[in-house]
Short mmCIF file of C-alpha atoms in Angstrom, two decimals:
data_model
loop_
_atom_site.label_atom_id
_atom_site.label_comp_id
_atom_site.label_asym_id
_atom_site.label_seq_id
_atom_site.Cartn_x
_atom_site.Cartn_y
_atom_site.Cartn_z
CA MET A 370 9.74 77.42 -127.94
CA ARG A 371 12.35 75.14 -126.39
CA LYS A 372 14.36 77.87 -124.65
CA HIS A 373 11.50 79.97 -123.39
CA ARG A 374 12.22 78.96 -119.77
CA LEU A 375 15.72 80.42 -120.06
CA LEU A 376 14.21 83.58 -121.51
CA VAL A 377 11.76 83.77 -118.63
CA LEU A 378 14.60 83.51 -116.11
CA ASN A 379 16.47 86.29 -117.88
CA ILE A 380 13.35 88.43 -117.76
CA PHE A 381 13.07 87.90 -114.00
CA MET A 382 16.65 89.09 -113.62
CA MET A 383 16.22 92.20 -115.74
CA PHE A 384 12.90 92.99 -114.01
CA THR A 385 14.64 92.96 -110.65
CA ILE A 386 17.32 95.34 -111.86
CA ALA A 387 14.94 97.69 -113.66
CA CYS A 388 12.16 98.19 -111.16
CA VAL A 389 13.97 99.58 -108.14
CA GLN A 390 12.66 103.12 -108.51
CA SER A 391 11.58 105.82 -106.11
CA ALA A 392 7.87 105.32 -105.59
CA HIS A 393 7.05 108.54 -103.82
CA ALA A 394 6.48 111.88 -105.45
CA GLN A 395 9.28 114.38 -105.66
CA ALA A 396 8.38 117.92 -104.65
CA PRO A 397 8.45 120.26 -107.65
CA ASN A 398 10.53 123.40 -107.58
CA GLU A 399 7.49 125.64 -107.21
CA PRO A 400 6.25 125.72 -103.58
CA LEU A 401 2.65 124.66 -103.01
CA TYR A 402 1.80 128.11 -101.64
CA ASN A 403 2.75 129.71 -104.96
CA ASP A 404 0.48 127.42 -106.96
CA LEU A 405 -2.42 127.96 -104.58
CA SER A 406 -1.87 131.74 -104.63
CA LYS A 407 -1.70 131.90 -108.43
CA THR A 408 -4.85 129.83 -108.73
CA LEU A 409 -6.83 131.91 -106.24
CA GLY A 410 -5.66 135.08 -108.00
CA PHE A 411 -6.78 133.57 -111.31
CA ILE A 412 -10.26 132.84 -109.92
CA MET A 413 -10.59 136.24 -108.25
CA GLY A 414 -9.49 138.05 -111.42
CA GLN A 415 -12.04 136.11 -113.45
CA ARG A 416 -14.77 136.90 -110.92
CA PHE A 417 -13.86 140.62 -110.92
CA THR A 418 -14.09 140.81 -114.72
CA LEU A 419 -17.39 138.92 -114.83
CA ASN A 420 -18.90 141.25 -112.22
CA ARG A 421 -17.68 144.23 -114.21
CA ILE A 422 -19.28 142.90 -117.42
CA LYS A 423 -22.52 142.34 -115.53
CA ALA A 424 -22.49 145.93 -114.27
CA GLU A 425 -21.42 147.62 -117.52
CA TYR A 426 -23.50 145.49 -119.92
CA PRO A 427 -26.77 144.47 -118.22
CA THR A 428 -27.95 142.74 -121.40
CA LEU A 429 -25.19 140.18 -120.85
CA SER A 430 -26.18 139.45 -117.23
CA LEU A 431 -27.92 136.18 -118.00
CA GLN A 432 -24.99 134.97 -120.09
CA VAL A 433 -22.61 135.94 -117.26
CA GLN A 434 -24.66 133.92 -114.76
CA ILE A 435 -24.71 130.88 -117.06
CA THR A 436 -20.94 131.12 -117.57
CA GLU A 437 -20.34 131.44 -113.82
CA LEU A 438 -22.47 128.38 -113.17
CA GLN A 439 -20.57 126.38 -115.81
CA PHE A 440 -17.24 127.20 -114.20
CA LYS A 441 -18.51 126.48 -110.68
CA ALA A 442 -20.01 123.18 -111.81
CA THR A 443 -16.53 122.11 -112.92
CA PHE A 444 -14.28 123.71 -110.32
CA GLY A 445 -16.51 124.94 -107.48
CA THR A 446 -15.29 122.32 -105.01
CA ALA A 447 -11.65 123.08 -105.86
CA GLU A 448 -12.16 126.80 -105.26
CA LYS A 449 -13.47 126.19 -101.75
CA LYS A 450 -10.65 123.79 -100.90
CA ILE A 451 -7.97 126.17 -102.19
CA GLU A 452 -9.36 129.01 -100.08
CA LYS A 453 -9.43 126.73 -97.03
CA LEU A 454 -5.84 125.57 -97.62
CA LEU A 455 -4.58 129.13 -97.90
CA LYS A 456 -6.43 130.06 -94.72
CA ASN A 457 -4.69 127.19 -92.92
CA LEU A 458 -1.32 128.20 -94.33
CA LEU A 459 -1.60 131.94 -93.68
CA LYS A 460 -3.75 131.80 -90.55
CA GLU A 461 -4.37 135.34 -89.21
CA LYS A 462 -2.64 136.85 -92.25
CA TYR A 463 -5.20 135.44 -94.68
CA THR A 464 -7.63 138.39 -94.52
CA GLU A 465 -4.83 140.86 -95.21
CA TYR A 466 -3.53 138.64 -98.01
CA VAL A 467 -6.93 138.55 -99.78
CA ALA A 468 -7.39 142.32 -99.38
CA THR A 469 -3.96 142.96 -100.91
CA LEU A 470 -4.66 140.56 -103.76
CA GLU A 471 -8.02 142.22 -104.48
CA LYS A 472 -6.38 145.66 -104.53
CA LYS A 473 -3.73 144.48 -106.99
CA LEU A 474 -6.34 142.92 -109.25
CA GLN A 475 -8.51 146.02 -109.23
CA THR A 476 -5.53 148.24 -110.06
CA SER A 477 -4.52 145.95 -112.89
CA LEU A 478 -7.93 145.09 -114.35
CA LYS A 479 -10.02 148.19 -113.70
CA SER A 480 -7.97 150.32 -116.08
CA GLN A 481 -8.52 147.90 -118.97
CA GLU A 482 -11.29 148.91 -121.35
CA ILE A 483 -14.02 146.34 -121.93
CA THR A 484 -16.16 146.74 -125.03
CA GLN A 485 -19.25 144.63 -125.56
CA GLU A 486 -17.32 142.64 -128.16
CA THR A 487 -14.44 141.88 -125.78
CA ALA A 488 -16.97 141.09 -123.04
CA VAL A 489 -18.61 138.43 -125.21
CA LYS A 490 -15.19 137.01 -126.11
CA PHE A 491 -14.26 136.83 -122.43
CA LEU A 492 -17.49 134.96 -121.65
CA ASP A 493 -16.62 132.47 -124.38
CA GLU A 494 -13.13 132.14 -122.88
CA VAL A 495 -14.53 131.39 -119.41
CA ALA A 496 -16.81 128.76 -120.96
CA GLU A 497 -13.67 127.16 -122.44
CA ARG A 498 -11.97 127.37 -119.05
CA ALA A 499 -14.85 125.34 -117.62
CA LYS A 500 -13.83 122.64 -120.11
CA GLY A 501 -10.25 122.66 -118.81
CA ASN A 502 -8.59 125.15 -121.17
CA ILE A 503 -6.62 126.86 -118.40
CA PRO A 504 -2.90 127.65 -118.20
CA SER A 505 -0.54 125.74 -115.92
CA PRO A 506 -0.23 125.51 -112.93
CA MET A 507 -3.77 126.76 -112.34
CA LEU A 508 -5.33 123.87 -114.27
CA GLU A 509 -3.40 121.17 -112.41
CA THR A 510 -4.17 122.80 -109.07
CA LEU A 511 -7.89 123.11 -109.78
CA LEU A 512 -8.18 119.56 -111.11
CA ASN A 513 -6.30 118.05 -108.19
CA TYR A 514 -8.53 119.58 -105.54
CA GLU A 515 -11.73 119.15 -107.56
CA PHE A 516 -11.14 115.40 -107.87
CA GLU A 517 -9.10 114.85 -104.73
CA GLU A 518 -11.53 112.33 -103.26
CA ARG A 519 -12.21 110.46 -106.52
CA PRO A 520 -9.15 110.77 -108.81
CA SER A 521 -10.67 108.42 -111.38
CA ASP A 522 -13.47 110.92 -112.05
CA GLU A 523 -10.91 113.37 -113.47
CA PHE A 524 -10.00 110.72 -116.04
CA ILE A 525 -13.59 109.66 -116.72
CA ARG A 526 -14.72 113.25 -117.29
CA GLY A 527 -12.09 113.72 -119.97
CA PHE A 528 -9.48 115.75 -118.12
CA LYS A 529 -6.65 113.59 -119.38
CA ALA A 530 -3.63 113.80 -121.65
CA THR A 531 -1.78 111.25 -123.79
CA TYR A 532 1.88 110.35 -123.58
CA ARG A 533 3.36 108.57 -126.61
CA THR A 534 6.76 106.87 -126.71
CA LYS A 535 7.36 107.29 -130.46
CA GLY A 536 10.97 108.30 -131.06
CA HIS A 537 12.00 108.10 -127.41
CA PRO A 538 15.43 106.42 -127.15
CA LYS A 539 14.44 104.38 -124.09
CA ALA A 540 11.42 102.92 -125.92
CA LYS A 541 13.79 100.77 -128.02
CA GLY A 542 11.86 101.49 -131.21
CA LEU A 543 8.48 100.58 -129.73
CA ASP A 544 5.63 103.03 -130.24
CA PHE A 545 2.88 102.90 -127.62
CA GLN A 546 0.80 105.43 -125.75
CA ILE A 547 -0.97 105.81 -122.44
CA GLU A 548 -3.39 108.34 -121.01
CA TYR A 549 -2.92 110.04 -117.64
CA PRO A 550 -4.80 112.70 -115.61
CA LYS A 551 -4.03 116.30 -116.55
CA SER A 552 -3.35 117.18 -112.91
CA TRP A 553 -0.36 114.80 -112.92
CA SER A 554 3.16 115.95 -113.77
CA LEU A 555 5.66 114.24 -116.09
CA ARG A 556 9.39 113.85 -115.85
CA GLU A 557 12.03 111.72 -117.52
CA GLY A 558 12.96 108.53 -115.70
CA LYS A 559 16.41 108.68 -114.14
CA ARG A 560 17.17 105.01 -114.69
CA PRO A 561 18.26 103.66 -118.08
CA ASN A 562 15.05 101.81 -118.99
CA ILE A 563 12.40 104.04 -117.42
CA ILE A 564 10.84 106.15 -120.16
CA GLN A 565 8.61 108.47 -118.14
CA VAL A 566 7.45 109.02 -114.57
CA PHE A 567 3.99 110.44 -113.79
CA SER A 568 3.17 111.95 -110.38
CA SER A 569 -0.18 113.01 -108.93
CA ASN A 570 -1.00 116.54 -107.74
CA ASN A 571 1.43 118.12 -110.21
CA GLY A 572 4.29 116.17 -108.65
CA ARG A 573 3.31 116.50 -104.98
CA GLY A 574 0.76 113.75 -104.52
CA PRO A 575 1.00 110.32 -102.93
CA ALA A 576 0.54 108.40 -106.19
CA SER A 577 2.93 107.89 -109.08
CA ALA A 578 3.41 105.69 -112.11
CA LEU A 579 6.17 104.86 -114.55
CA ILE A 580 6.38 103.23 -117.96
CA MET A 581 9.20 101.25 -119.46
CA THR A 582 9.81 98.55 -122.04
CA ARG A 583 12.36 95.79 -122.54
CA ASP A 584 13.44 93.93 -125.67
CA LEU A 585 13.10 90.24 -124.83
CA ILE A 586 15.38 89.11 -127.65
CA LYS A 587 18.23 91.26 -126.36
CA GLU A 588 17.54 90.07 -122.81
CA ALA A 589 17.91 86.47 -124.00
CA GLN A 590 21.58 87.21 -124.72
CA ARG A 591 21.64 85.43 -128.09
CA GLU A 592 20.29 82.19 -126.61
CA LEU A 593 17.43 82.02 -129.10
CA THR A 594 17.57 80.51 -132.59
CA ARG A 595 16.17 82.28 -135.66
CA GLU A 596 13.12 80.04 -135.56
CA GLU A 597 12.47 80.88 -131.91
CA ILE A 598 12.88 84.61 -132.59
CA LYS A 599 10.45 84.33 -135.50
CA ALA A 600 7.94 82.49 -133.29
CA LEU A 601 8.32 85.05 -130.53
CA LYS A 602 7.30 87.85 -132.90
CA THR A 603 3.80 86.44 -133.21
CA LEU A 604 0.73 86.57 -131.02
CA GLU A 605 1.01 82.85 -130.35
CA GLY A 606 4.66 83.21 -129.37
CA SER A 607 3.78 86.03 -126.98
CA LYS A 608 1.06 83.87 -125.46
CA GLU A 609 3.51 81.01 -124.94
CA ILE A 610 5.97 83.22 -123.05
CA ALA A 611 3.11 84.79 -121.09
CA SER A 612 1.72 81.40 -120.05
CA GLU A 613 4.75 80.83 -117.83
CA LEU A 614 5.89 84.36 -117.11
CA PHE A 615 2.40 85.45 -116.05
CA SER A 616 1.56 82.33 -114.07
CA GLU A 617 0.83 82.93 -110.40
CA SER A 618 4.22 81.52 -109.37
CA GLY A 619 5.99 83.55 -112.06
CA LEU A 620 4.38 86.82 -111.01
CA ARG A 621 5.06 86.11 -107.35
CA GLU A 622 8.70 85.53 -108.24
CA MET A 623 8.72 88.92 -109.96
CA ALA A 624 7.24 90.67 -106.93
CA LYS A 625 9.87 89.23 -104.64
CA GLY A 626 12.66 90.14 -107.06
CA MET A 627 12.05 93.88 -107.27
CA GLY A 628 14.65 94.81 -104.70
CA MET A 629 12.14 95.66 -101.98
CA THR A 630 11.81 94.07 -98.56
CA ASN A 631 8.92 92.47 -96.69
CA VAL A 632 6.94 91.82 -99.88
CA ARG A 633 3.44 90.76 -98.83
CA ASN A 634 -0.26 90.64 -99.77
CA ILE A 635 0.58 89.56 -103.32
CA THR A 636 -2.32 89.40 -105.78
CA THR A 637 -2.02 88.32 -109.42
CA LYS A 638 -4.38 88.35 -112.37
CA LYS A 639 -4.02 87.51 -116.06
CA MET A 640 -5.63 89.86 -118.56
CA VAL A 641 -5.49 91.10 -122.15
CA LEU A 642 -4.18 94.59 -122.91
CA ASP A 643 -4.78 95.98 -126.40
CA ARG A 644 -5.17 92.42 -127.80
CA TRP A 645 -1.90 91.09 -126.31
CA PRO A 646 -1.34 88.83 -123.27
CA GLY A 647 -0.91 90.74 -120.05
CA ALA A 648 -1.16 90.55 -116.31
CA MET A 649 -1.66 92.61 -113.18
CA LEU A 650 0.53 92.19 -110.12
CA GLU A 651 -0.08 94.01 -106.85
CA PHE A 652 1.52 93.82 -103.44
CA LEU A 653 2.75 95.77 -100.43
CA SER A 654 6.45 96.12 -99.64
CA ASP A 655 8.94 98.27 -97.76
CA GLN A 656 11.58 100.48 -99.33
CA GLN A 657 14.47 102.21 -97.63
CA ARG A 658 14.99 105.87 -98.54
CA LEU A 659 17.95 107.36 -96.65
CA ASP A 660 16.94 107.05 -92.98
CA LEU A 661 13.25 106.39 -93.74
CA THR A 662 11.46 103.11 -94.37
CA LEU A 663 8.44 103.64 -96.61
CA THR A 664 5.59 101.20 -97.13
CA ILE A 665 4.72 101.07 -100.83
CA TYR A 666 1.60 99.78 -102.54
CA ASN A 667 2.63 98.57 -105.97
CA ARG A 668 0.31 97.71 -108.83
CA THR A 669 2.12 96.70 -112.01
CA TYR A 670 0.52 96.02 -115.39
CA LEU A 671 2.57 93.99 -117.86
CA VAL A 672 1.96 93.10 -121.48
CA ILE A 673 4.01 91.11 -123.97
CA TYR A 674 3.90 92.47 -127.52
CA LYS A 675 5.99 90.29 -129.84
CA ASN A 676 9.58 90.59 -128.57
CA TYR A 677 8.78 93.46 -126.19
CA MET A 678 7.53 93.61 -122.65
CA ILE A 679 5.73 96.82 -121.63
CA PHE A 680 5.43 97.86 -117.99
CA LEU A 681 3.07 100.29 -116.30
CA GLN A 682 4.13 100.36 -112.67
CA CYS A 683 1.86 102.31 -110.30
CA HIS A 684 2.59 103.21 -106.68
CA VAL A 685 1.02 104.69 -103.60
CA ALA A 686 3.33 105.56 -100.73
CA LYS A 687 2.59 105.38 -97.02
CA LEU A 688 4.47 108.26 -95.45
CA PRO A 689 6.02 107.95 -91.96
CA ASP A 690 3.15 109.85 -90.31
CA ASP A 691 0.43 107.87 -92.11
CA THR A 692 -1.54 105.13 -90.37
CA GLU A 693 -2.44 101.82 -92.00
CA ASP A 694 -5.98 103.12 -92.47
CA THR A 695 -4.59 106.18 -94.26
CA LEU A 696 -2.74 103.94 -96.69
CA LYS A 697 -5.87 101.85 -97.29
CA THR A 698 -7.80 105.04 -98.05
CA LYS A 699 -5.14 106.19 -100.50
CA ILE A 700 -5.15 102.82 -102.26
CA SER A 701 -8.94 102.77 -102.57
CA LYS A 702 -8.80 106.26 -104.11
CA PHE A 703 -6.27 105.43 -106.79
CA GLU A 704 -6.72 101.76 -107.73
CA SER A 705 -9.58 102.41 -110.16
CA LEU A 706 -7.59 105.23 -111.77
CA PHE A 707 -4.60 102.90 -112.23
CA HIS A 708 -6.89 100.43 -113.98
CA LEU A 709 -8.23 103.14 -116.29
CA MET A 710 -4.68 104.19 -117.17
CA ALA A 711 -3.75 100.59 -117.99
CA ASN A 712 -6.86 100.16 -120.09
CA SER A 713 -5.90 103.26 -122.11
CA LEU A 714 -2.74 101.55 -123.40
CA VAL A 715 -2.54 101.52 -127.19
CA ILE A 716 0.38 99.77 -128.88
CA GLN A 717 0.66 101.91 -132.01
CA SER A 718 3.46 99.72 -133.42
CA GLN A 719 0.92 97.01 -134.29
CA TYR A 720 -1.10 99.25 -136.59
#
């Protein structure tokens, strides 16, 4: 493809313009305390009802114990962490808070009649809750603290959702999908080409990711002939563009053109994503946000599918109070999860 170098240069330019995006999580409207309180109330209400079933229907005691163990096996660690967090937040008021919550739950739940049939149904419901069938924000809160130390385990154990771009105006007609942890929140990208932004801990965590796509033919600004466009829309054409664009020098040029400062520790790697040529690019950089300078770990996965380039850009932010070791710990927690998310990419348009 005789003009592929010009196309590559155009891609560098558009990549620079497109990728300047806030890499740290935005706090959701709901305060953390509210989510923690709702989740603890949810657990306490469940425990109260299970104890009541055990007392009123002794023949169901064994089934109650099994159900309790199933739920604790999934979310036992999260329950302890949530209680500890609320204790730290409320301090000396925690005991009074729990007593008030228990009183409210007893008033609300004790008056409700429980037949043996409804008791069995509730046990089945709790078994489903142990599989992750829990309303928001309780599910996201439980998952976040259960898998806080190993975020990739949330994904591996099946607590994940799928986002698909079909019909989204920013996808430019391309239909692809990606999986993400259920504890992460979603929001529309504010910039013209960013389809969706994903943020850990229901929008409060240190990690985030975004997806976007670009039409390479449009980026070439009519510099390609019909023959070149036809060639580009093949696997071989995609490989030809990728051979230069995803070279070590090409990826390094991308990293330095993202609008960030002090770009360093650049690592590049070629790979295949859903049968099409791709690459991984990671580096550290600094980003100015108002009066703060944040250090950002960036890991970007790129894939060329015919005349499209797909981006999965993942970030971990070092906050002002974090040490370098804290950032390294954050990166080590999330890098395997980022890889799992990239590996979940399915380009539906090819099928």
